[in-house]
CSV table of C-alpha atoms and ligand atoms in Angstrom, one decimal:
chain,number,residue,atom,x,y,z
A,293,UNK,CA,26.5,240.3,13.7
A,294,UNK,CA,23.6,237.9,13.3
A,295,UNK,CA,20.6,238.6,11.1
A,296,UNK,CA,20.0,240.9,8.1
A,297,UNK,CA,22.8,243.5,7.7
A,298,UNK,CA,21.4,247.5,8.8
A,299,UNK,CA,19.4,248.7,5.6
A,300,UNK,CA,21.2,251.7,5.2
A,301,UNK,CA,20.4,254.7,2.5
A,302,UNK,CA,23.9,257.1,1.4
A,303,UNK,CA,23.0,260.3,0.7
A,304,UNK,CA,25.2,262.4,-1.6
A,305,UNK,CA,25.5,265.5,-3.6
A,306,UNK,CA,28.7,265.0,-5.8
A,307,UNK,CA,31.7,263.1,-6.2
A,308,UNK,CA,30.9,260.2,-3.9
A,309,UNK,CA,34.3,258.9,-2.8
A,310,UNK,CA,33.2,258.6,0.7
A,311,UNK,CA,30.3,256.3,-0.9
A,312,UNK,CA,32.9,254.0,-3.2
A,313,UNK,CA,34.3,253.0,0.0
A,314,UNK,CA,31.4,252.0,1.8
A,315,UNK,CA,30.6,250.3,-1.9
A,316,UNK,CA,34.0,248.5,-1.6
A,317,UNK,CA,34.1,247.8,1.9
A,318,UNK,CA,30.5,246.0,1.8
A,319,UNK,CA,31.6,243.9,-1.3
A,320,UNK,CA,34.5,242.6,0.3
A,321,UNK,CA,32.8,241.1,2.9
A,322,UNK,CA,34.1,243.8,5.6
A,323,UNK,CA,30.8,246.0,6.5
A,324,UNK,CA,27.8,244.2,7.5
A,325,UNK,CA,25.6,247.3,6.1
A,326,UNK,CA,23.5,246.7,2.8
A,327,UNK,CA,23.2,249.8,0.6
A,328,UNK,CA,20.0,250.2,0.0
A,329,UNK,CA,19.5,252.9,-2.0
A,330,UNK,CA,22.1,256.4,-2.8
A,331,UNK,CA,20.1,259.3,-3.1
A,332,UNK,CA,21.6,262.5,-4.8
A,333,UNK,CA,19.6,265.9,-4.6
A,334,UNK,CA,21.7,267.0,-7.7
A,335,UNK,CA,21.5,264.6,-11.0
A,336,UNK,CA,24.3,265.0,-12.0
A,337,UNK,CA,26.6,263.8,-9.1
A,338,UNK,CA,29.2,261.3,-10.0
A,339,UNK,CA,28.2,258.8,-7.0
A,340,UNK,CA,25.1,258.2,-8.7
A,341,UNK,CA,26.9,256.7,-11.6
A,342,UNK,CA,29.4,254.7,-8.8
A,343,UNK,CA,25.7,253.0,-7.5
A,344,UNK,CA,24.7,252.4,-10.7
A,345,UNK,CA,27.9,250.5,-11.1
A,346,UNK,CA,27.3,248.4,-8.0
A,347,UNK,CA,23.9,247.4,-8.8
A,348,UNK,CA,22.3,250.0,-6.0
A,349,UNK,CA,19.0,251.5,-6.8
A,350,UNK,CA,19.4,255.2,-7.2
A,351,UNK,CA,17.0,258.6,-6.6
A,352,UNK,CA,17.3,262.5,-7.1
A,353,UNK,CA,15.3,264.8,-6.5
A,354,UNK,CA,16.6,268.3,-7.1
A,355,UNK,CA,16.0,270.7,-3.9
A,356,UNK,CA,15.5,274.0,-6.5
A,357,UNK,CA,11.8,273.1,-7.4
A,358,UNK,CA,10.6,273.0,-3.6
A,359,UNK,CA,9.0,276.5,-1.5
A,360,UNK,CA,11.3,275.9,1.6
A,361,UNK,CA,13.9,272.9,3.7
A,362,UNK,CA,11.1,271.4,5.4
A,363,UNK,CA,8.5,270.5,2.1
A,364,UNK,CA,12.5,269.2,-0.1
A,365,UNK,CA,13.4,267.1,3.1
A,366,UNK,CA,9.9,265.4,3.2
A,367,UNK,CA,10.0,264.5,-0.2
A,368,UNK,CA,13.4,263.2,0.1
A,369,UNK,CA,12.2,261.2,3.4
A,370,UNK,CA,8.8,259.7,1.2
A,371,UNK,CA,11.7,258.2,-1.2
A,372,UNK,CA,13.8,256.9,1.3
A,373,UNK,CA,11.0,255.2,3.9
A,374,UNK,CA,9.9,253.1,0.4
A,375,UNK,CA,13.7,251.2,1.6
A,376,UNK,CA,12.6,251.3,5.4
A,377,UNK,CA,16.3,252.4,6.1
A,378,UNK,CA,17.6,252.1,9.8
A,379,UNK,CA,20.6,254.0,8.5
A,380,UNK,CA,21.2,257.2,7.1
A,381,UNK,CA,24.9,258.2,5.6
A,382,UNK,CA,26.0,261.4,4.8
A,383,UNK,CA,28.5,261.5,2.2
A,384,UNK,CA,29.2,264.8,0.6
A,385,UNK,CA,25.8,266.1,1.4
A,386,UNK,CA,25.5,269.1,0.8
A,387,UNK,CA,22.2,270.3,2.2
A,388,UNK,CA,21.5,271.4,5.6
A,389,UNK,CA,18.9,269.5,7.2
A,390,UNK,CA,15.4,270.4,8.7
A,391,UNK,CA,15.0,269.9,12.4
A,392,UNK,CA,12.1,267.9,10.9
A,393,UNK,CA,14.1,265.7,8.8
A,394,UNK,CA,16.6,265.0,12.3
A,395,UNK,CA,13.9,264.3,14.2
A,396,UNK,CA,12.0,261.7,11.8
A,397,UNK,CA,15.5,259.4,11.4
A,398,UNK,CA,16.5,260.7,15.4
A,399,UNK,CA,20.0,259.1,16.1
A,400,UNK,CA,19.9,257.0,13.1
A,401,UNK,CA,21.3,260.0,11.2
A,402,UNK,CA,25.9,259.4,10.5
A,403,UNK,CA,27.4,262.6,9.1
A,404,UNK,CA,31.6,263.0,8.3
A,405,UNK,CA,32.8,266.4,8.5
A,406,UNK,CA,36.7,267.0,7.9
A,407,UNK,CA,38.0,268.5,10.7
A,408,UNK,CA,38.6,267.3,14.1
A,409,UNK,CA,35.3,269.0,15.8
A,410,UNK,CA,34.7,270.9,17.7
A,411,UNK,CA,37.2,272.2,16.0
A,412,UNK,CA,36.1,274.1,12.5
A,413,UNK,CA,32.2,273.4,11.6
A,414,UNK,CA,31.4,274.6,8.6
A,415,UNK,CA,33.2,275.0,5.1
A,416,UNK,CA,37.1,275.6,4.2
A,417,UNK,CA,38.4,273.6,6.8
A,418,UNK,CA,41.5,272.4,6.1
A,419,UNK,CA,42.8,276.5,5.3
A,420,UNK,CA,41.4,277.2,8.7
A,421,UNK,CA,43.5,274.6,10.3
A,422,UNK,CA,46.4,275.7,8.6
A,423,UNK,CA,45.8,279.4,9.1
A,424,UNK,CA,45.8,278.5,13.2
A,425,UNK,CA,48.8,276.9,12.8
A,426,UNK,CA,47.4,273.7,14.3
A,427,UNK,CA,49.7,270.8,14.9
A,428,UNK,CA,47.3,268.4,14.4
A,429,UNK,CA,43.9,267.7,11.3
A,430,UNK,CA,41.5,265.1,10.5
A,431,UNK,CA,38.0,264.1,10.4
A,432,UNK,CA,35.2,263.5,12.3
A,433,UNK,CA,32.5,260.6,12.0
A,434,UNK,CA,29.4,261.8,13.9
A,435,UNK,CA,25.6,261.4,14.6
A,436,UNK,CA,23.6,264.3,13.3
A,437,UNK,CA,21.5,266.5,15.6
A,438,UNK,CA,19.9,270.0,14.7
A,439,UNK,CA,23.2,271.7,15.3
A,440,UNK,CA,25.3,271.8,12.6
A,441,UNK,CA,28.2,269.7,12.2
A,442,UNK,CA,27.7,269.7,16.3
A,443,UNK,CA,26.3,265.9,16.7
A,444,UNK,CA,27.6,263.8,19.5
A,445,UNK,CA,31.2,262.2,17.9
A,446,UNK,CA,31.7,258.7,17.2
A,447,UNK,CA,35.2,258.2,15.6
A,448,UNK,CA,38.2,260.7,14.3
A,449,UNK,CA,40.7,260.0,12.4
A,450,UNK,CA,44.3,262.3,12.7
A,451,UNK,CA,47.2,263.4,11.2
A,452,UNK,CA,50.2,265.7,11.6
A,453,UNK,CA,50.4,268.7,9.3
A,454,UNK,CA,53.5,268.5,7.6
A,455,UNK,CA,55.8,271.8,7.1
A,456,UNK,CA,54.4,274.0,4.1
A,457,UNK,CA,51.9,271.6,3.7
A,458,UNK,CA,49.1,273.2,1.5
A,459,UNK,CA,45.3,273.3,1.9
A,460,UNK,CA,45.0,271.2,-1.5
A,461,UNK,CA,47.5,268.3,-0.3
A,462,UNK,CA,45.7,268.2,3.5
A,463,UNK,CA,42.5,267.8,1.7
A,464,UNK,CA,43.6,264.6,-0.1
A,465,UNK,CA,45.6,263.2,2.8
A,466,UNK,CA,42.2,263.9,5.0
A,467,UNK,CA,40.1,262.1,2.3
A,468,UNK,CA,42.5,258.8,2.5
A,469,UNK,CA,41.2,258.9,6.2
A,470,UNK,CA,37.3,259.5,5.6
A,471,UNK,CA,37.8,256.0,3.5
A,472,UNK,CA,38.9,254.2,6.6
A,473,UNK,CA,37.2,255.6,9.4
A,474,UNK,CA,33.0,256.5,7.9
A,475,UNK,CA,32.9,252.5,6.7
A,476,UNK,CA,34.4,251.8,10.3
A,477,UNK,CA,32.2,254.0,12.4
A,478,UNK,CA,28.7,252.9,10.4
A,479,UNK,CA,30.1,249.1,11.2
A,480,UNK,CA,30.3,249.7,14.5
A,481,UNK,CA,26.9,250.9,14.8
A,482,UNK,CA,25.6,248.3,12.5
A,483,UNK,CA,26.9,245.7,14.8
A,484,UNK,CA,25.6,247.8,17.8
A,485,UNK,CA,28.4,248.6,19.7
A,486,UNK,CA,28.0,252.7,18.8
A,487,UNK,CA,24.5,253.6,19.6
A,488,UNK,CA,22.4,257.0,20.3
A,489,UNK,CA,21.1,257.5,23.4
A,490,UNK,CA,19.7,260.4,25.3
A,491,UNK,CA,21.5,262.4,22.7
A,492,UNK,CA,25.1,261.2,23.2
A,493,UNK,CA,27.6,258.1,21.7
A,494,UNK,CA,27.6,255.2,23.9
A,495,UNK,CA,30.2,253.0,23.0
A,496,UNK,CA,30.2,249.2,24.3
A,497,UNK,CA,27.7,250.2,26.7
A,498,UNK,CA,29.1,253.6,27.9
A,499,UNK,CA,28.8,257.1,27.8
A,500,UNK,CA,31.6,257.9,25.3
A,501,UNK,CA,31.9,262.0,26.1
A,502,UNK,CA,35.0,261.6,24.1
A,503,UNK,CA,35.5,260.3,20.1
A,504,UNK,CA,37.5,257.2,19.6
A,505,UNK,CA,40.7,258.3,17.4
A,506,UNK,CA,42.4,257.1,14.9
A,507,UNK,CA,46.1,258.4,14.2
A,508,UNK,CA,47.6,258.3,10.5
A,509,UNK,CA,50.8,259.1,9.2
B,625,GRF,C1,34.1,264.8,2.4
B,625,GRF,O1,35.3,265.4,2.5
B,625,GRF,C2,33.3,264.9,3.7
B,625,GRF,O2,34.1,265.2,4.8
B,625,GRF,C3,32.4,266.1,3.4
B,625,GRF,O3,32.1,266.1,2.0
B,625,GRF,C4,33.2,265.4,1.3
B,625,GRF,C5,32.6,264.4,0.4
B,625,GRF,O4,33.4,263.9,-0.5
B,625,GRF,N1,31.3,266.1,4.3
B,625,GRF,P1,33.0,262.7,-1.5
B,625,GRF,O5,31.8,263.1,-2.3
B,625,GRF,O6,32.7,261.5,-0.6
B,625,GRF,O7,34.2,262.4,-2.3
C-alpha cells in the first residue's frame, strides 16, 4: 500500500494476546497498520502493559462510573477521535457496544469471535462445539454491526477437533489461529482489498457472501 499506514485504535479488556500479535506483526514490517493508541475499559488489563512495552500511547476509562452503554461508549469515542482512527480492533473486548458507538465508526469497526459464526455467538464456545459433536472449530474475523457477534465475515480460520479433545486444549489451539488470521484480516482491509459496503464484505471488488477460510492442523 502507498501512503500512511490505517491509524488504527485496539481495544481491549484483558490479557491482550490478540493485541501482541498485531504489536509483532506491525514491527516486523508485515502489517501496514499503525497502532495508534490501545484502549482498555478495565486498568488493570495486561495488554495495557504489552503497549506500554511497544511505545503505544495507552487509555482506560472504566465503564462502572457511567449511568448507561450509550453515555461509557461516548466517552470512550471522545478518547479515541483525539487519534482520528480509521480503524477500530476488537481484541478481547469485553463490552457490548451501543448502536450509537456502531454507527459513529460504521464499517470501520473489526471484531474476532472464536467460533466459526454463525455458528455459536456469544460466550463458552469452544464447550458448545464440543457438546454438538462438531467435526470442525475456529474463529471468525468480522465487521461489527448492531447484532452481536452477527457482522458480515471477513476471514475464518479452522481446525479439526481432535478425539477427547477438551474445551481447555481447543481454546489454546483456537488462540494460535486468532494470531494469524485478525493481523491478516485488518491488513487486508488496510490495503483495501476487504471493505464495507452496503452492509456486507466485499473482497477484491466483490460481494463476498461467504468468509475466506483458513484451515490449520
Ligand atoms: C479471543 O479469544 C477473542 O476471540 C475473544 O476474546 C479473546 C481475547 O483474547 N473475542 P486476548 O485478550 O487477545 O488474549
Amino acid at each position: 500500500m502507498t501512503g500512511t499506514p490505517l491509524q488504527t485504535a485496539i481495544l481491549i479488556s484483558g490479557s491482550g494476546t490478540n493485541l501482541q500479535a498485531f504489536i509483532d506483526r506491525v514491527a516486523e514490517g508485515a502489517l501496514a497498520l499503525e497502532i495508534s493508541v490501545v484502549f482498555s475499559n478495565r486498568p488493570d488489563a495486561f495488554g495495557l502493559e504489552r503497549a506500554r512495552r511497544a511505545g503505544i500511547p495507552t487509555a482506560v476509562i472504566e465503564h462502572g462510573a457511567f449511568p448507561d452503554r450509550e453515555s461509557f461508549d461516548r466517552a470512550v469515542a471522545a478518547e479515541l477521535d483525539r487519534y482520528a482512527p480509521e480503524l477500530i480492533v476488537l481484541a478481547g473486548f469485553m463490552r457490548i457496544l451501543s448502536p450509537w458507538f456502531v454507527a459513529h465508526y460504521r464499517g470501520r469497526i473489526l471484531n474476532i469471535h472464536p467460533a466459526l459464526l454463525p455458528k455459536y455467538p456469544g460466550l463458552d464456545t469452544h464447550q458448545r462445539a464440543l457438546d454438538a459433536g462438531d467435526e470442525w472449530h475456529g474463529s471468525t474475523v468480522h465487521f461489527v454491526t448492531e447484532e452481536l457477534d452477527g457482522g458480515p465475515r471477513i476471514l475464518q480460520g479452522r481446525l479439526r477437533i481432535f478425539p477427547g479433545e477438551t474445551a481447555d486444549e481447543l481454546q489454546h489451539r483456537v488462540q494460535a489461529i486468532e494470531h494469524r488470521i485478525y493481523p491478516e484480516a485488518a491488513g487486508l482491509v488496510g490495503a483495501g482489498r476487504v471493505a464495507f459496503r452496503d452492509g456486507e464484505t466485499w473482497i477484491d471488488g466483490r460481494r463476498a457472501a461467504e468468509p475466506m477460510i483458513r484451515t490449520f492442523d
